[in-house]
Tab-separated table of C-alpha atoms and ligand atoms in Angstrom:
chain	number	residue	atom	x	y	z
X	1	UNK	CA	0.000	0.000	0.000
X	2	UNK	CA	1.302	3.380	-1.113
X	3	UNK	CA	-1.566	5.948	0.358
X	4	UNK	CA	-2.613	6.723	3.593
X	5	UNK	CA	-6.743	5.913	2.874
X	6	UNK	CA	-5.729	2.292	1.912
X	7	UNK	CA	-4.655	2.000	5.073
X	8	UNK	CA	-8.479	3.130	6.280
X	9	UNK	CA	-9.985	1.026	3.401
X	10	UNK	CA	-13.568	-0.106	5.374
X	11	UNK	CA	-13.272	-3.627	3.413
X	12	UNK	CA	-9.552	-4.190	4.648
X	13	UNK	CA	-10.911	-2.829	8.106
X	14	UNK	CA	-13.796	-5.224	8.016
X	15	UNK	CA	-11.579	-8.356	7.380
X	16	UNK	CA	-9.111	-7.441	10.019
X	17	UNK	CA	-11.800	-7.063	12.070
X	18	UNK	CA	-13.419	-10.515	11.556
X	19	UNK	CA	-9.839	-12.194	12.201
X	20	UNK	CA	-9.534	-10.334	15.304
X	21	UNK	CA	-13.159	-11.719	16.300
X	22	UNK	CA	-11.773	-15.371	15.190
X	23	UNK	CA	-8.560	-15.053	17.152
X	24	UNK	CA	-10.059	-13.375	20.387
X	25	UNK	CA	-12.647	-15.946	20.045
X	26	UNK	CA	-10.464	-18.697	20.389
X	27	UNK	CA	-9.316	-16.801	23.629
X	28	UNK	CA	-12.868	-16.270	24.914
X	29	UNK	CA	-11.998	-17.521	28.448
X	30	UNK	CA	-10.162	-14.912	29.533
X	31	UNK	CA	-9.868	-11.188	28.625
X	32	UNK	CA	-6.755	-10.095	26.865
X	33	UNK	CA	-5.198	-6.682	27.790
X	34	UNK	CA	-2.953	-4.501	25.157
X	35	UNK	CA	-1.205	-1.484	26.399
X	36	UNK	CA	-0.130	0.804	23.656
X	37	UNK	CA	2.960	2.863	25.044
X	38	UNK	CA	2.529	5.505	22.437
X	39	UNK	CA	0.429	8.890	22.873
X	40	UNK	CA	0.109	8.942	19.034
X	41	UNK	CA	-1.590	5.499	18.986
X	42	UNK	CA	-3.967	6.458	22.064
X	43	UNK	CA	-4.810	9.548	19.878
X	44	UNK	CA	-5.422	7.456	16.602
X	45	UNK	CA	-7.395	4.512	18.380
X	46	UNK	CA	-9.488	6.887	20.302
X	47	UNK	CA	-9.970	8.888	16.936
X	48	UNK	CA	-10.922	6.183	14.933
X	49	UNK	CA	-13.487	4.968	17.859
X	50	UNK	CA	-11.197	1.401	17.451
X	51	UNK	CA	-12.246	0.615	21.183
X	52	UNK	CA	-15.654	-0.030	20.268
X	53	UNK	CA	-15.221	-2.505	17.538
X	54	UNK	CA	-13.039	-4.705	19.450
X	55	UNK	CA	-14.762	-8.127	21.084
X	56	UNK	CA	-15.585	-7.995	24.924
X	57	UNK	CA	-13.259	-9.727	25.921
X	58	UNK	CA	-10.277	-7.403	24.628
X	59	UNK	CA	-9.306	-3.888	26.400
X	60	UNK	CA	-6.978	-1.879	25.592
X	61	UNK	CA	-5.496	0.254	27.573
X	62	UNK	CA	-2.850	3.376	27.377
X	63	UNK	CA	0.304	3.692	28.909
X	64	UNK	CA	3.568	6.013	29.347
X	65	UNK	CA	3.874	6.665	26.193
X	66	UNK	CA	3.125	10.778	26.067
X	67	UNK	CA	6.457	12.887	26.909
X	68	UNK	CA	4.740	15.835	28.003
X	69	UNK	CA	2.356	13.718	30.210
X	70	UNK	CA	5.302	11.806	32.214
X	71	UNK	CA	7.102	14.906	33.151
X	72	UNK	CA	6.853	14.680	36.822
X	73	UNK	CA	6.115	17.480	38.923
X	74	UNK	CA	9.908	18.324	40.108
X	75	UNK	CA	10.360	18.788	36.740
X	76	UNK	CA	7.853	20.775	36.524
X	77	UNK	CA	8.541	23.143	38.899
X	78	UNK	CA	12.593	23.036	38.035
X	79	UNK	CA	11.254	24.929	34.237
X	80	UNK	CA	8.871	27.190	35.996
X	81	UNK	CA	12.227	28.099	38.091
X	82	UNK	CA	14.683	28.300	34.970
X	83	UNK	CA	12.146	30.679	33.007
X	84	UNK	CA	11.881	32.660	35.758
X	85	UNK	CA	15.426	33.274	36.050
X	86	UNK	CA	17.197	36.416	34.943
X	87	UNK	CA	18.633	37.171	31.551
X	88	UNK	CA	16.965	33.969	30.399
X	89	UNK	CA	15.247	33.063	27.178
X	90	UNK	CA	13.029	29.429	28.168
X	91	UNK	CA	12.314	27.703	25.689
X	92	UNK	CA	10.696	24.399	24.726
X	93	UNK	CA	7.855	22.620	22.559
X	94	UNK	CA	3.933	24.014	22.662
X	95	UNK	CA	2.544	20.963	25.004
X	96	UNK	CA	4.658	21.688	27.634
X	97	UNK	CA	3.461	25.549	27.856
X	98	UNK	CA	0.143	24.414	29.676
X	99	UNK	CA	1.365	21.677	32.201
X	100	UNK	CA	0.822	23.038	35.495
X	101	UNK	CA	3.319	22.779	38.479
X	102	UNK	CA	2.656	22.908	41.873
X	103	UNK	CA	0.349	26.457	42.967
X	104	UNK	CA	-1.416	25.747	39.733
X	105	UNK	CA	1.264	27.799	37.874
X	106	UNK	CA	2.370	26.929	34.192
X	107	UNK	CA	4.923	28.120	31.542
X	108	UNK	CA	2.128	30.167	30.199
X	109	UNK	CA	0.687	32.037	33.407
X	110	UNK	CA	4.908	32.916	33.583
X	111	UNK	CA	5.126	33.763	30.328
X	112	UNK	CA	1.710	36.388	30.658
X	113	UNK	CA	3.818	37.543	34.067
X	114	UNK	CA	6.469	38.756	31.558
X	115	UNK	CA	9.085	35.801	31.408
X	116	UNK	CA	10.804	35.312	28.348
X	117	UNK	CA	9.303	31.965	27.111
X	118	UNK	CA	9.103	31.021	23.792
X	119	UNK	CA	7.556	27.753	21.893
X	120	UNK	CA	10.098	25.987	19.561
X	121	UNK	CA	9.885	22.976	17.321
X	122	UNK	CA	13.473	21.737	17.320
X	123	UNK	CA	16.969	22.240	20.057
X	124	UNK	CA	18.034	23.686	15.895
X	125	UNK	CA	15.907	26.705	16.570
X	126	UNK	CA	17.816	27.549	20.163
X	127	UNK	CA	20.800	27.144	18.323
X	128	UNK	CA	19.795	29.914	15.669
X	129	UNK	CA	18.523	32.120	18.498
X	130	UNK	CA	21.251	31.559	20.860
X	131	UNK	CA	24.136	32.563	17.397
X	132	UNK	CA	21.739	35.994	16.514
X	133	UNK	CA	22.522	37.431	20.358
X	134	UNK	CA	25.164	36.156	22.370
X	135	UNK	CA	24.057	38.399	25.527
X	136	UNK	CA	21.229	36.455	25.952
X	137	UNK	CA	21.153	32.937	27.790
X	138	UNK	CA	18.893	30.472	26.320
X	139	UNK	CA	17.772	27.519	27.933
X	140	UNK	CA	15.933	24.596	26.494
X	141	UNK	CA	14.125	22.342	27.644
X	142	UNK	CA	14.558	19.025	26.132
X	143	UNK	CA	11.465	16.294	26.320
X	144	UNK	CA	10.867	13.178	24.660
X	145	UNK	CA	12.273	9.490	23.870
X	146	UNK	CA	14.604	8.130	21.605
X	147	UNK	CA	12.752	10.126	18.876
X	148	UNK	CA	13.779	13.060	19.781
X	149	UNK	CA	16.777	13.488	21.710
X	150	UNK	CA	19.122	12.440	19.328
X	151	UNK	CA	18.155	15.623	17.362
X	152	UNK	CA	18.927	17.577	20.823
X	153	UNK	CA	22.586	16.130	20.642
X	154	UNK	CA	23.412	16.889	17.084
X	155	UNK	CA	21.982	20.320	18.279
X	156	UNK	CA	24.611	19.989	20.922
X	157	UNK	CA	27.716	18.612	18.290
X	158	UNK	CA	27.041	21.767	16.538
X	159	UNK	CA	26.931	24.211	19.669
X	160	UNK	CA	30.262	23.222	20.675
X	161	UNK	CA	31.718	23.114	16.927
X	162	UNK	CA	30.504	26.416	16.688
X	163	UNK	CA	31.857	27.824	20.082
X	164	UNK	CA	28.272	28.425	21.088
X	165	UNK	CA	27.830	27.964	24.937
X	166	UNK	CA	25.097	30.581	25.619
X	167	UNK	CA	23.330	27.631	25.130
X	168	UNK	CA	22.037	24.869	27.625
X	169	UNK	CA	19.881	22.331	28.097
X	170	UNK	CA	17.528	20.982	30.394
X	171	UNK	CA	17.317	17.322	29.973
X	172	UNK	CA	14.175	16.107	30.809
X	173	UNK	CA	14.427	13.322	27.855
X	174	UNK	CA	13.279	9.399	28.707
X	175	UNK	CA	14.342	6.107	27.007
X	176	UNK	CA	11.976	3.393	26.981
X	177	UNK	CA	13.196	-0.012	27.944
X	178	UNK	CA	13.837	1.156	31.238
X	179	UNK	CA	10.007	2.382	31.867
X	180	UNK	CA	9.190	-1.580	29.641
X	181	UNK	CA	10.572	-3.127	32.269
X	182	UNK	CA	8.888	-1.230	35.103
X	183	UNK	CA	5.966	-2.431	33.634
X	184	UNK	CA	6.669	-5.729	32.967
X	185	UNK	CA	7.994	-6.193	36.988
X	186	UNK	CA	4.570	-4.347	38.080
X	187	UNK	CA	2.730	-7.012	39.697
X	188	UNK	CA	-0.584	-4.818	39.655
X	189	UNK	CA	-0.494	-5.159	35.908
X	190	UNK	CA	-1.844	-7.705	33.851
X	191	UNK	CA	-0.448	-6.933	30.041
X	192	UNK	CA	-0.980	-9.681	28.073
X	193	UNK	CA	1.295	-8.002	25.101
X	194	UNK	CA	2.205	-4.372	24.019
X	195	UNK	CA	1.623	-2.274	20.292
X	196	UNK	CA	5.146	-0.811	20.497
X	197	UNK	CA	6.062	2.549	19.363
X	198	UNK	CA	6.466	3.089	15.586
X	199	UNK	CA	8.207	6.204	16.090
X	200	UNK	CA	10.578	5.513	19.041
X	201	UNK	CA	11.178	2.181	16.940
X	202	UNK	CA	12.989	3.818	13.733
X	203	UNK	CA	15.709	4.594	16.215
X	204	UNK	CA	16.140	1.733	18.783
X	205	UNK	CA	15.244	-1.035	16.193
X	206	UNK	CA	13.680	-4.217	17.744
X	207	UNK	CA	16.522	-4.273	20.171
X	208	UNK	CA	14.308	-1.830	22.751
X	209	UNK	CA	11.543	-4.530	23.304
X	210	UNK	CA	13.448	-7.645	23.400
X	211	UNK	CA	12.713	-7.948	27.324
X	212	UNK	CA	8.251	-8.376	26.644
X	213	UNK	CA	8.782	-12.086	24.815
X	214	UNK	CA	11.211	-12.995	27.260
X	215	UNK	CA	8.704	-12.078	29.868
X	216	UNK	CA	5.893	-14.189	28.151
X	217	UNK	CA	4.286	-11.403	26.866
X	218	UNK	CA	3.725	-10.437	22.860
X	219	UNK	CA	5.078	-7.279	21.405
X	220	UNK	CA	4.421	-5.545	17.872
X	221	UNK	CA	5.959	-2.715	16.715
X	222	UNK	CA	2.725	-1.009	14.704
X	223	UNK	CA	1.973	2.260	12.534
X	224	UNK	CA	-0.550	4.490	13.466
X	225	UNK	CA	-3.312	3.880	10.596
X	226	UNK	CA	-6.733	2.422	11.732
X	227	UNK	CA	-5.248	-0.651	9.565
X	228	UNK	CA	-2.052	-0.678	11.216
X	229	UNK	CA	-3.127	-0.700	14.637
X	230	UNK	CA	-5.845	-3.445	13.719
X	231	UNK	CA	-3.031	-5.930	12.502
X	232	UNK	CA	-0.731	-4.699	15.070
X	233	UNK	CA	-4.044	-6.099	17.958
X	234	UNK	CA	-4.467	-9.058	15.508
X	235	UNK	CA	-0.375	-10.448	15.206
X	236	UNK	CA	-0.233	-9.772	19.271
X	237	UNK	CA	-3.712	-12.279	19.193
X	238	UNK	CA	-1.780	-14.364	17.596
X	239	UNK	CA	1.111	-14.521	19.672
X	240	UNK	CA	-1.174	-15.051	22.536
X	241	UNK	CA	-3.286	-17.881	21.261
X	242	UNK	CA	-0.101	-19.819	20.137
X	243	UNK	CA	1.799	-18.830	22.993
X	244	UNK	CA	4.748	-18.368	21.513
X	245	UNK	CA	6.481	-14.569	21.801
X	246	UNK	CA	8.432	-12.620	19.665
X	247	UNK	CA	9.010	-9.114	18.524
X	248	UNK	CA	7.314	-8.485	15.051
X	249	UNK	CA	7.036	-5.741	12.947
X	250	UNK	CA	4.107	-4.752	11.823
X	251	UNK	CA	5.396	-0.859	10.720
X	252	UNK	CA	7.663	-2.940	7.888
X	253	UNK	CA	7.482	0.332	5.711
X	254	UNK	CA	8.275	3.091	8.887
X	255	UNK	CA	11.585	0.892	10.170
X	256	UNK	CA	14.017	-1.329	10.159
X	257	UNK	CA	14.873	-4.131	12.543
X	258	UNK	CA	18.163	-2.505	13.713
X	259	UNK	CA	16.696	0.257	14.110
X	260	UNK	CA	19.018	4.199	13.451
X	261	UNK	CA	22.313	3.372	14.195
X	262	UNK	CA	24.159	6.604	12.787
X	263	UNK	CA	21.401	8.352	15.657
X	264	UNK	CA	21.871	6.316	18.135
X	265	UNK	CA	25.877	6.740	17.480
X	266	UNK	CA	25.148	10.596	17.574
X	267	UNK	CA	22.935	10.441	21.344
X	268	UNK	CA	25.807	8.090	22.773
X	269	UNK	CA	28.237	10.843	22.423
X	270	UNK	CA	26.598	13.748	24.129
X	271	UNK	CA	24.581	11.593	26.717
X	272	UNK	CA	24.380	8.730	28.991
X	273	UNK	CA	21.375	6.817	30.450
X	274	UNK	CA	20.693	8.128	34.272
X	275	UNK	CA	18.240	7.873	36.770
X	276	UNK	CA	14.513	9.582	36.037
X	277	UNK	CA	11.811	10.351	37.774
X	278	UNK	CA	8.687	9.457	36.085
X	279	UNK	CA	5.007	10.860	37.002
X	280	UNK	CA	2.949	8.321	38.367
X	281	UNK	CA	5.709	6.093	37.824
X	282	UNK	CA	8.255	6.708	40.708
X	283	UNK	CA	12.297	6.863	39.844
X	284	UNK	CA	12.936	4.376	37.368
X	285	UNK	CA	16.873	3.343	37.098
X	286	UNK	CA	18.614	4.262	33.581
X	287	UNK	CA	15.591	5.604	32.075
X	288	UNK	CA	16.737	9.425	31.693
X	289	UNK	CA	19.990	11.129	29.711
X	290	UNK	CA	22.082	12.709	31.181
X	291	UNK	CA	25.083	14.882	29.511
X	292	UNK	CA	28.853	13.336	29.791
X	293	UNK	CA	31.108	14.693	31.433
X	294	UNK	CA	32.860	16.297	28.483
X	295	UNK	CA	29.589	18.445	27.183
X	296	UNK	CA	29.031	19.139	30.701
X	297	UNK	CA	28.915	23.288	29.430
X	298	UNK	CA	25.691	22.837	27.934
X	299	UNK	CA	24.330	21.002	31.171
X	300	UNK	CA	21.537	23.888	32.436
X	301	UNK	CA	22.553	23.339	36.052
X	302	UNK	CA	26.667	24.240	34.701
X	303	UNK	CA	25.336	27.411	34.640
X	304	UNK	CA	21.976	27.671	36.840
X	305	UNK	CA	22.523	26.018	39.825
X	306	UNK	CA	18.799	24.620	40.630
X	307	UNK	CA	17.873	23.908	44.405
X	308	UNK	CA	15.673	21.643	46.093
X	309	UNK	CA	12.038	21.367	44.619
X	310	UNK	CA	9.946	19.655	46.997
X	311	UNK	CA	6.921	19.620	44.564
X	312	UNK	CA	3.129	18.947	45.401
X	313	UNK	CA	1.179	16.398	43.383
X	314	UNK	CA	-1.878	18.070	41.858
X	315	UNK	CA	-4.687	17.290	44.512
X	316	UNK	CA	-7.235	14.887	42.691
X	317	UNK	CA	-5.132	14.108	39.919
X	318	UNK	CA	-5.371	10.397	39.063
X	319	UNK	CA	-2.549	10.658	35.766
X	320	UNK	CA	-0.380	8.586	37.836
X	321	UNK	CA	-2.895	5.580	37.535
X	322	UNK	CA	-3.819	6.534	33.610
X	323	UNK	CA	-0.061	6.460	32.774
X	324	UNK	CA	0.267	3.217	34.390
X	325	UNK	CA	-2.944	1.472	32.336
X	326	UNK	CA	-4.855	1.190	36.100
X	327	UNK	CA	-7.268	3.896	35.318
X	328	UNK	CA	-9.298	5.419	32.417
X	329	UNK	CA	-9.711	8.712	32.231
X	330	UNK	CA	-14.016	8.442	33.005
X	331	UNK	CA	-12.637	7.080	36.764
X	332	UNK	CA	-10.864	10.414	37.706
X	333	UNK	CA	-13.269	12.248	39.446
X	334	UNK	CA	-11.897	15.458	38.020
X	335	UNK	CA	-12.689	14.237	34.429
X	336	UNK	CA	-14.928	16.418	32.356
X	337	UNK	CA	-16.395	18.536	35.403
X	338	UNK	CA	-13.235	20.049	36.634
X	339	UNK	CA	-10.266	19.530	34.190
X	340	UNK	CA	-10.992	19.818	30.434
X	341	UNK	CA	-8.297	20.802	27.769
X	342	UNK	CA	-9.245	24.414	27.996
X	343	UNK	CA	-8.507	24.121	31.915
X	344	UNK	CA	-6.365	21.155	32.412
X	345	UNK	CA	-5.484	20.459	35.786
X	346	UNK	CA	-3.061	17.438	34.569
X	347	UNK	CA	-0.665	16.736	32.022
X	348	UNK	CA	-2.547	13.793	30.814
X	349	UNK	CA	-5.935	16.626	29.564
X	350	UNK	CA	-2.709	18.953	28.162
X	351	UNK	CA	-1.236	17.846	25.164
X	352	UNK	CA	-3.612	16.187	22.741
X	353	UNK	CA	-1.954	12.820	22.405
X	354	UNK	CA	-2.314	13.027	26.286
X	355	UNK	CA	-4.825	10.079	27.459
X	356	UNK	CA	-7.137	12.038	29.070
X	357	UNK	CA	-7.356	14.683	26.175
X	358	UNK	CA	-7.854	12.261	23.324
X	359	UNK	CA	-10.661	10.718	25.458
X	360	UNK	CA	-12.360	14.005	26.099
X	361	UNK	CA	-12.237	15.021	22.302
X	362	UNK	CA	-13.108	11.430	20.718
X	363	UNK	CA	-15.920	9.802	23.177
W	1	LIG	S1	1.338	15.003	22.758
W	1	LIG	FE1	3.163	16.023	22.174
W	1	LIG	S2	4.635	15.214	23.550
W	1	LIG	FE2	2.902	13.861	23.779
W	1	LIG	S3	3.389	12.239	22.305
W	1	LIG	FE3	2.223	13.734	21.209
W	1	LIG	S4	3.684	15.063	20.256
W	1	LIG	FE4	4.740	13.927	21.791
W	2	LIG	S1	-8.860	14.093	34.091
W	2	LIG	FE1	-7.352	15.674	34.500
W	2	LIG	S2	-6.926	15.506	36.647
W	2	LIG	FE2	-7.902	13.595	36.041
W	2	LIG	S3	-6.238	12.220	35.505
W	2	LIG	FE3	-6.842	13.244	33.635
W	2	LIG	S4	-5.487	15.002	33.529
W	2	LIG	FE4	-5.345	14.267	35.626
């Protein structure tokens, strides 16, 4: 298939559809639970209304999959402390404008107060701004998986090629095996097999899920089409009903098995995995970046020294549950009467791949 409406074709939908009914027939004991990690396949499957076409006895359920969404509070609060800071130019990507920290207080609210924030779609653009005037001090802040970061570090190459150190990052970035395995060692979770990241995936390769078969648990890497995501449910079926687990590809035209190396190569030599803090999701070991040693200059804290932040969870927020697949959105009492995406009180209602925002617009 060369288009995108092949891959929304009703007849292909319809036989997909029917297999899935087969296969989750012949599991009709028991109910089978899917997490998809990514937001962008929570957005597409609550989009495409895919929930309600599936048989009873399947649920799918979302997980950590949104950037802006598992930004914990500390985090939070450290931006809201960098933006405020003198002589500073904040930036970062549009999402994270609206997540509030602790008080209620966002990147927006400071940004109305008169703080130099600005919204940028690549570390590229802080590099352009931070050449044009050397007086100022920009700061980025840098959020998202494997997808993303390695464009922070070639951001980063050139900074330091180009003498730039006006310049610095704050590294909120996650890798996903570590935050896998979390899940996979949760004992409160019952996953019967994940729809892995497409995106994520054209970087790490099938190397970054090799932990879910070993675990007895099925694992596709899938697109983010109607069609893809209904093959991606079907193969995992399959893996289930046969019991035998593997990593497959269903996104054969978006990646390759090893995945980016040349990328990979690039994020190796500016950072290193370190310890994160994840919300809802507690500190997980390995699963943040962290500069070396040797690009330690564009390290935010070489330069802005950032104390304690003993940050307050947002009262009647339940995103720690929705990132972890315990909750749906419709359980958080705060759902639809108090937090909506034109007043989010979480992450989760902010950006619009966010779990609870997809499920507000689409149901
Ligand atoms: S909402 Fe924004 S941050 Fe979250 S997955 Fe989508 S693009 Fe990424
Ligand atoms: S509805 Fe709002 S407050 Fe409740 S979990 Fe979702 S984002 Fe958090």
């Amino acid at each position: 298939m060369k288009y995108i409406d092949e891959y929304r074709d009703p007849s292909l939908i319809r036989g997909l559809l029917t297999r899935i009914g087969e296969t989750a027939g012949s599991l009709a004991d028991r109910t089978v639970t899917l997490m998809e990690v990514c937001g962008t396949h929570t957005q597409a499957i609550a989009r495409h209304g895919l929930k309600a076409l599936l048989p009873g006895n399947l649920r799918l359920i979302s997980g950590p999959g949104c950037p802006v969404c598992v930004t914990s509070a500390c985090d939070v609060d450290t931006a809201l402390y960098l933006a405020g800071r003198e002589n500073v130019t904040f930036a970062t990507f549009g999402d994270m404008l609206r997540v509030p920290g602790s008080g209620g207080r966002s990147l927006q609210t400071l940004r109305a107060d008169g703080a130099d924030v600005r919204v940028v779609s690549s570390a590229a653009d802080c590099l352009a701004m931070a050449e044009a005037d050397p007086s100022k001090d920009i700061v980025f802040m840098g959020i998202g998986f494997e997808t993303t970061s390695p464009t922070v570090a070639s951001a980063i190459l050139a900074a330091r090629k180009r003498g730039l150190t006006n310049l610095t990052v704050f590294s909120v970035h996650k890798v996903v095996p570590p935050v896998l395995q979390a899940l996979l060692d949760d004992p409160s979770l019952h996953i019967d097999g994940f729809l892995c990241p497409g995106h994520v995936s054209t970087i790490t390769g099938t190397a970054a899920y090799e932990r879910i078969p070993a675990s007895g648990r099925a694992a596709v890497i899938t697109g983010f089409e109607p069609a893809d995501i209904l093959e991606g449910v079907l193969m995992l079926l399959r893996q289930i009903a046969e019991g035998t687990f593997d990593v497959e590809i269903q996104y054969t035209r978006g990646l390759k098995t090893e995945g980016n190396a040349r990328a990979r190569e690039i994020l190796e030599r500016v950072f290193r995995q370190s310890d994160a803090e994840w919300r809802g999701l507690g500190t997980i070991p390995g699963s943040g970046l962290a500069f070396r040693e040797e690009f330690g200059t564009w390290d935010v804290r070489s330069r802005h020294p950032v104390p304690e932040m003993p940050a307050e969870e947002i009262k009647g927020c339940s995103c720690g549950e929705i990132l972890r697949g315990v909750l749906s959105p419709e359980d958080c009492p705060l759902f639809r009467r108090v937090c909506t995406p034109s007043q989010p009180v979480g992450p989760c209602m902010v950006s619009s791949e966010g779990t609870c925002a997809a499920h507000f617009k689409y149901s």
